[in-house]
Amino acid sequence: MDSGQGASQGLTDTFGRVHRDLRVSLTDKCTLRCTYCMPEDAGPFLPRDKTLSGAEIERLVRIAVDHGITGVRLTGGEPLLRADLVDIVARLASIDLPTGGVLPVSMTTNGIGLDRRLPALQEAGLGRVNVSIDTMQPERFHRLTRRDRHADVLAGIAAARDSGLRPLKLNAVAMRGVNDDELGDLVAYAVSQDAQMRFIEQMPLDAGHTWKRDNLVSGEEILERLSERFELSEVSGRGSSPAALYTVDGGPHTVGVIASVSKPFCGDCDRLRLTADGQMRNCLFAREETDLRTLLGDSATDGDLAAAMQLSVTAKKAGHGIDDPDFVQPGRGMNAIGG
């Protein structure tokens, strides 16, 4: 197949940002119904014949790697709901990088069922996991997620801890009046699991479009709260990482703060997203998508697909524009976009 042109330049936008990180959503379905993400009656979800197959995902990722992508994160929805997840991981983890070695494959999950599936995933080549946990309180978890699965999440985190996959990262969305009184408890728990706690500012990505800037727990406020309990020192060399890192009580453990709203890091963004139905998104908040799935069905060459990817990258804006007066929230919720 035609591999296309321009691999040496990589997927570079008009602002000189070279894209190396690809987030691949495997499904828009989830085992939870977090209030900041999905309504209780979420749906309709994508039918199976509208989602990319393992072979299609592998092909698109191979092309992306040929054009500069150096790491893939599997997301959802909840990726553990894909019955063929082990096969997908094995396919992607076998892709050779042009510079040597194989493609690093990581996954973001809510942890439910991770304890059962992790051994096979690790054997297939999964290199790292991020697990979402917004509260240490089971009853609060039930209210927030509309599901009584807190113990299952903790079991998944314990399995990840015991697997030896590192770094192990735990994600929490900081929400005023919901969990902002236990930020320190979450850090202490993460340290006990040999994990890095990462707090994420709540973003306008809920399916109900109820987000309000006034309710934001900012990165600055998160650090102020944590400084009341821990000694924090900023770690230099952030690069394109979305999280600013701080050592906890002198280290070795760190806590991360992702201040996407109050301190956007768009100027250093190197991420692209592929939705479960084969749409490439150049920004989490983009309202336009590039349809790769239709091209696949039309027998496009690898060069055609690479050119479509580059068109998506070229159209990327300077920033997400949350603070712009004319900002409009994406039509898709976070479960359909993929983290």
Coordinates of C-alpha atoms in Angstrom, one line a residue:
M1 CA 0.0 0.0 0.0
D2 CA 1.0 3.6 -0.6
S3 CA 2.5 4.9 2.6
G4 CA 2.1 8.5 1.6
Q5 CA 4.5 11.4 1.7
G6 CA 5.7 13.8 4.5
A7 CA 6.6 11.3 7.2
S8 CA 9.8 13.1 7.9
Q9 CA 7.9 16.3 8.7
G10 CA 5.4 14.5 10.9
L11 CA 1.9 15.7 11.6
T12 CA 2.7 19.4 12.1
D13 CA 0.1 22.2 12.3
T14 CA 0.4 25.8 11.2
F15 CA 1.7 26.8 14.6
G16 CA 4.6 24.5 14.4
R17 CA 3.2 21.9 16.9
V18 CA 4.4 18.4 16.0
H19 CA 1.9 15.7 17.1
R20 CA 3.3 12.6 18.8
D21 CA 0.4 11.5 21.1
L22 CA -2.7 9.7 19.7
R23 CA -5.7 8.9 21.9
V24 CA -7.8 6.1 20.5
S25 CA -11.4 5.7 21.8
L26 CA -12.6 2.1 21.6
T27 CA -16.3 2.7 22.6
D28 CA -18.7 5.4 23.8
K29 CA -20.3 2.9 26.3
C30 CA -19.4 3.0 29.9
T31 CA -20.1 1.0 33.1
L32 CA -20.6 4.3 35.1
R33 CA -22.8 7.4 34.6
C34 CA -20.6 10.1 36.1
T35 CA -22.7 13.3 36.5
Y36 CA -20.0 15.4 34.9
C37 CA -19.8 13.2 31.8
M38 CA -23.0 11.2 31.0
P39 CA -26.7 11.5 31.9
E40 CA -28.4 8.5 33.6
D41 CA -30.3 7.7 30.4
A42 CA -27.3 8.1 28.1
G43 CA -27.6 6.8 24.6
P44 CA -28.2 5.8 22.0
F45 CA -24.7 4.3 21.8
L46 CA -22.8 3.5 18.6
P47 CA -23.9 0.1 17.1
R48 CA -21.1 -2.3 16.6
D49 CA -21.0 -2.0 12.9
K50 CA -20.4 1.8 13.2
T51 CA -17.2 1.4 15.4
L52 CA -13.8 0.7 14.1
S53 CA -12.6 -2.9 14.1
G54 CA -9.3 -4.0 15.6
A55 CA -7.8 -4.3 12.1
E56 CA -9.0 -0.8 11.1
I57 CA -7.6 0.7 14.3
E58 CA -4.3 -1.0 13.7
R59 CA -4.1 0.3 10.1
L60 CA -4.8 3.9 11.1
V61 CA -2.4 3.8 14.0
R62 CA 0.4 2.3 11.8
I63 CA -0.1 5.2 9.4
A64 CA 0.0 7.7 12.2
V65 CA 3.2 6.1 13.6
D66 CA 4.7 6.4 10.1
H67 CA 4.0 10.1 10.3
G68 CA 5.4 10.8 13.8
I69 CA 3.1 9.4 16.4
T70 CA 5.2 7.9 19.2
G71 CA 2.6 6.8 21.8
V72 CA -1.0 5.6 21.9
R73 CA -3.5 5.8 24.8
L74 CA -6.7 3.7 24.6
T75 CA -9.7 5.4 26.0
G76 CA -13.5 5.3 25.9
G77 CA -16.2 5.4 27.2
E78 CA -14.7 2.5 29.0
P79 CA -12.2 0.5 26.9
L80 CA -12.6 -2.6 29.1
L81 CA -16.0 -3.0 27.6
R82 CA -14.4 -4.0 24.2
A83 CA -14.4 -7.8 24.1
D84 CA -11.5 -7.7 21.6
L85 CA -9.4 -5.3 23.8
V86 CA -6.6 -7.8 24.3
D87 CA -6.4 -8.3 20.5
I88 CA -6.3 -4.6 19.9
V89 CA -3.5 -4.1 22.5
A90 CA -1.5 -6.9 20.9
R91 CA -1.9 -5.4 17.4
L92 CA -0.8 -2.0 18.5
A93 CA 2.0 -3.1 20.8
S94 CA 3.6 -4.9 17.8
I95 CA 3.9 -1.8 15.7
D96 CA 7.6 -0.8 15.2
L97 CA 8.6 2.8 15.7
P98 CA 10.7 4.2 12.9
T99 CA 13.3 5.3 15.4
G100 CA 13.5 1.8 17.0
G101 CA 11.6 -0.2 19.5
V102 CA 7.8 -0.7 19.5
L103 CA 4.9 1.6 20.1
P104 CA 4.1 2.3 23.8
V105 CA 0.4 1.5 24.5
S106 CA -1.3 2.8 27.6
M107 CA -5.0 2.9 28.7
T108 CA -7.3 5.1 30.7
T109 CA -10.0 3.2 32.5
N110 CA -12.4 3.4 35.4
G111 CA -10.9 0.3 36.7
I112 CA -14.0 -1.9 36.8
G113 CA -13.0 -5.4 35.8
L114 CA -9.3 -4.4 35.5
D115 CA -8.3 -6.9 38.1
R116 CA -9.6 -9.7 35.9
R117 CA -8.3 -8.5 32.5
L118 CA -5.0 -6.9 33.4
P119 CA -2.8 -10.1 33.2
A120 CA -3.9 -10.8 29.6
L121 CA -3.6 -7.1 28.7
Q122 CA -0.1 -6.9 30.2
E123 CA 1.0 -10.1 28.3
A124 CA -0.4 -8.6 25.1
G125 CA 1.9 -5.5 25.6
L126 CA -0.1 -3.0 27.6
G127 CA 2.6 -0.8 29.2
R128 CA 0.7 1.5 31.5
V129 CA -2.7 2.5 32.9
N130 CA -4.5 5.5 34.2
V131 CA -7.4 4.8 36.5
S132 CA -10.1 7.3 37.3
I133 CA -11.2 7.7 40.9
D134 CA -12.9 10.9 42.1
T135 CA -13.6 10.0 45.7
M136 CA -12.5 7.7 48.5
Q137 CA -16.1 7.6 49.9
P138 CA -18.3 4.7 48.6
E139 CA -21.6 6.6 49.2
R140 CA -20.3 9.7 47.5
F141 CA -19.0 7.5 44.6
H142 CA -22.5 6.1 44.2
R143 CA -24.1 9.5 44.0
L144 CA -21.5 10.8 41.6
T145 CA -21.4 7.8 39.3
R146 CA -25.0 6.5 39.8
R147 CA -23.5 3.1 40.3
D148 CA -22.4 1.1 43.4
R149 CA -19.0 0.0 42.1
H150 CA -16.4 1.8 44.3
A151 CA -15.0 -1.5 45.6
D152 CA -14.5 -2.7 42.0
V153 CA -12.5 0.4 41.2
L154 CA -10.3 -0.1 44.2
A155 CA -9.7 -3.7 43.2
G156 CA -8.7 -2.5 39.8
I157 CA -6.2 -0.1 41.2
A158 CA -4.8 -2.7 43.5
A159 CA -4.3 -5.0 40.5
A160 CA -2.5 -2.3 38.6
R161 CA -0.3 -1.6 41.7
D162 CA 0.6 -5.3 42.0
S163 CA 1.2 -5.7 38.2
G164 CA 4.4 -3.6 38.4
L165 CA 3.2 -1.3 35.5
R166 CA 4.7 2.1 36.1
P167 CA 4.1 4.9 36.3
L168 CA 0.6 4.2 37.7
K169 CA -1.6 7.3 37.5
L170 CA -4.9 8.0 39.2
N171 CA -7.2 10.7 37.8
A172 CA -9.7 12.8 39.6
V173 CA -11.9 15.6 38.4
A174 CA -12.0 18.3 41.1
M175 CA -15.5 19.4 41.7
R176 CA -16.8 22.1 44.0
G177 CA -19.2 20.8 46.6
V178 CA -18.7 17.3 45.4
N179 CA -15.1 16.1 46.3
D180 CA -13.1 19.3 46.9
D181 CA -13.0 18.4 50.6
E182 CA -11.0 15.2 50.1
L183 CA -8.2 16.2 47.7
G184 CA -5.6 15.5 50.4
D185 CA -7.2 12.1 51.1
L186 CA -6.9 11.2 47.4
V187 CA -3.2 12.1 47.3
A188 CA -2.5 10.1 50.5
Y189 CA -4.3 7.1 48.9
A190 CA -2.3 7.4 45.7
V191 CA 0.9 7.5 47.6
S192 CA -0.1 4.3 49.4
Q193 CA -0.6 2.6 46.0
D194 CA 2.7 3.8 44.6
A195 CA 0.8 6.0 42.2
Q196 CA 0.7 9.6 41.0
M197 CA -2.5 11.4 41.8
R198 CA -3.6 13.8 39.0
F199 CA -6.3 16.4 39.5
I200 CA -8.2 17.7 36.5
E201 CA -10.1 20.9 36.3
Q202 CA -13.7 20.2 35.3
M203 CA -14.1 21.1 31.6
P204 CA -17.2 21.9 29.5
L205 CA -17.5 18.4 28.1
D206 CA -20.6 17.0 29.9
A207 CA -23.3 15.6 27.7
G208 CA -25.9 17.8 29.5
H209 CA -24.0 21.0 28.8
T210 CA -24.5 22.2 32.4
W211 CA -20.9 23.2 33.1
K212 CA -20.4 26.7 34.7
R213 CA -17.1 28.5 35.0
D214 CA -18.2 29.9 38.4
N215 CA -18.1 26.3 39.9
L216 CA -14.5 25.6 38.7
V217 CA -12.0 24.4 41.3
S218 CA -9.0 25.9 39.7
G219 CA -5.5 24.4 39.6
E220 CA -4.3 27.2 41.9
E221 CA -7.0 26.4 44.4
I222 CA -6.2 22.7 44.3
L223 CA -2.5 23.5 45.1
E224 CA -3.6 25.8 47.9
R225 CA -5.7 23.0 49.4
L226 CA -2.9 20.4 49.1
S227 CA -0.3 22.7 50.5
E228 CA -2.2 22.8 53.8
R229 CA -1.4 19.1 54.2
F230 CA 1.7 18.4 52.1
E231 CA 5.0 20.1 51.2
L232 CA 4.9 20.6 47.4
S233 CA 7.7 21.5 45.1
E234 CA 7.2 22.0 41.4
V235 CA 9.1 19.6 39.1
S236 CA 10.8 21.3 36.1
G237 CA 10.8 20.0 32.5
R238 CA 7.0 19.7 31.9
G239 CA 7.4 19.7 28.1
S240 CA 4.1 18.8 26.3
S241 CA 2.6 17.0 29.3
P242 CA -0.8 18.3 30.3
A243 CA 0.0 18.0 34.0
A244 CA 2.2 20.3 36.0
L245 CA 4.0 18.0 38.6
Y246 CA 4.9 18.6 42.2
T247 CA 6.8 16.4 44.6
V248 CA 4.9 15.4 47.7
D249 CA 6.8 15.9 50.9
G250 CA 10.1 15.8 49.1
G251 CA 9.3 12.8 46.9
P252 CA 9.7 10.4 45.4
H253 CA 5.9 10.5 44.8
T254 CA 4.4 13.4 42.8
V255 CA 1.0 14.9 42.3
G256 CA -0.1 16.4 39.0
V257 CA -2.5 19.3 38.2
I258 CA -4.1 19.6 34.8
A259 CA -5.4 23.2 34.6
S260 CA -6.9 23.0 31.1
V261 CA -9.3 25.8 31.8
S262 CA -7.5 28.3 34.1
K263 CA -4.0 27.8 32.6
P264 CA -4.4 26.3 29.2
F265 CA -1.3 24.6 27.7
C266 CA -2.5 24.6 24.1
G267 CA 0.8 26.1 22.8
D268 CA 2.5 22.8 23.7
C269 CA -0.2 20.4 22.7
D270 CA 0.9 17.4 20.7
R271 CA -2.3 15.3 21.0
L272 CA -4.7 14.0 18.4
R273 CA -7.9 11.9 19.0
L274 CA -9.5 9.1 17.1
T275 CA -13.1 8.5 18.1
A276 CA -14.6 5.0 18.2
D277 CA -16.5 5.7 15.0
G278 CA -13.3 6.7 13.1
Q279 CA -13.4 10.5 13.3
M280 CA -10.1 12.3 13.9
R281 CA -10.3 15.3 16.2
N282 CA -7.4 17.8 16.5
C283 CA -8.6 19.2 19.8
L284 CA -10.7 17.9 22.7
F285 CA -13.0 20.9 22.2
A286 CA -13.1 20.8 18.4
R287 CA -16.5 21.1 16.7
E288 CA -15.2 19.7 13.4
E289 CA -14.0 16.2 12.7
T290 CA -12.2 14.4 9.9
D291 CA -14.0 11.2 8.7
L292 CA -11.4 8.5 8.4
R293 CA -13.9 5.6 8.7
T294 CA -15.7 6.5 5.4
L295 CA -12.3 6.7 3.7
L296 CA -11.5 3.2 5.0
G297 CA -14.8 1.9 3.5
D298 CA -14.0 3.6 0.2
S299 CA -10.8 1.7 -0.2
A300 CA -8.5 4.7 0.4
T301 CA -4.8 4.1 0.2
D302 CA -2.5 4.7 3.2
G303 CA -1.5 7.9 1.4
D304 CA -5.1 9.1 1.3
L305 CA -5.6 8.4 5.0
A306 CA -2.3 10.1 5.9
A307 CA -3.3 13.2 3.8
A308 CA -6.7 13.3 5.7
M309 CA -4.9 13.1 9.0
Q310 CA -2.7 16.0 7.9
L311 CA -5.7 18.1 6.9
S312 CA -7.1 17.6 10.4
V313 CA -3.9 18.7 11.9
T314 CA -3.6 21.7 9.6
A315 CA -7.0 22.9 10.7
K316 CA -6.1 22.9 14.4
K317 CA -6.6 26.2 16.1
A318 CA -4.2 28.0 18.3
G319 CA -6.2 27.1 21.5
H320 CA -9.4 25.6 22.7
G321 CA -11.1 29.0 23.2
I322 CA -13.0 28.3 26.4
D323 CA -12.7 31.9 27.4
D324 CA -13.7 33.3 24.1
P325 CA -17.1 35.0 24.1
D326 CA -18.3 32.9 21.1
F327 CA -17.1 29.5 22.6
V328 CA -19.6 26.7 21.9
Q329 CA -19.3 23.4 23.8
P330 CA -18.6 20.4 21.5
G331 CA -21.7 18.5 20.5
R332 CA -20.3 15.2 21.7
G333 CA -19.9 14.4 25.4
M334 CA -16.6 13.2 26.8
N335 CA -17.7 9.5 26.5
A336 CA -18.1 9.9 22.8
I337 CA -14.9 12.0 22.2
G338 CA -12.5 9.9 24.1
G339 CA -10.0 11.1 26.7

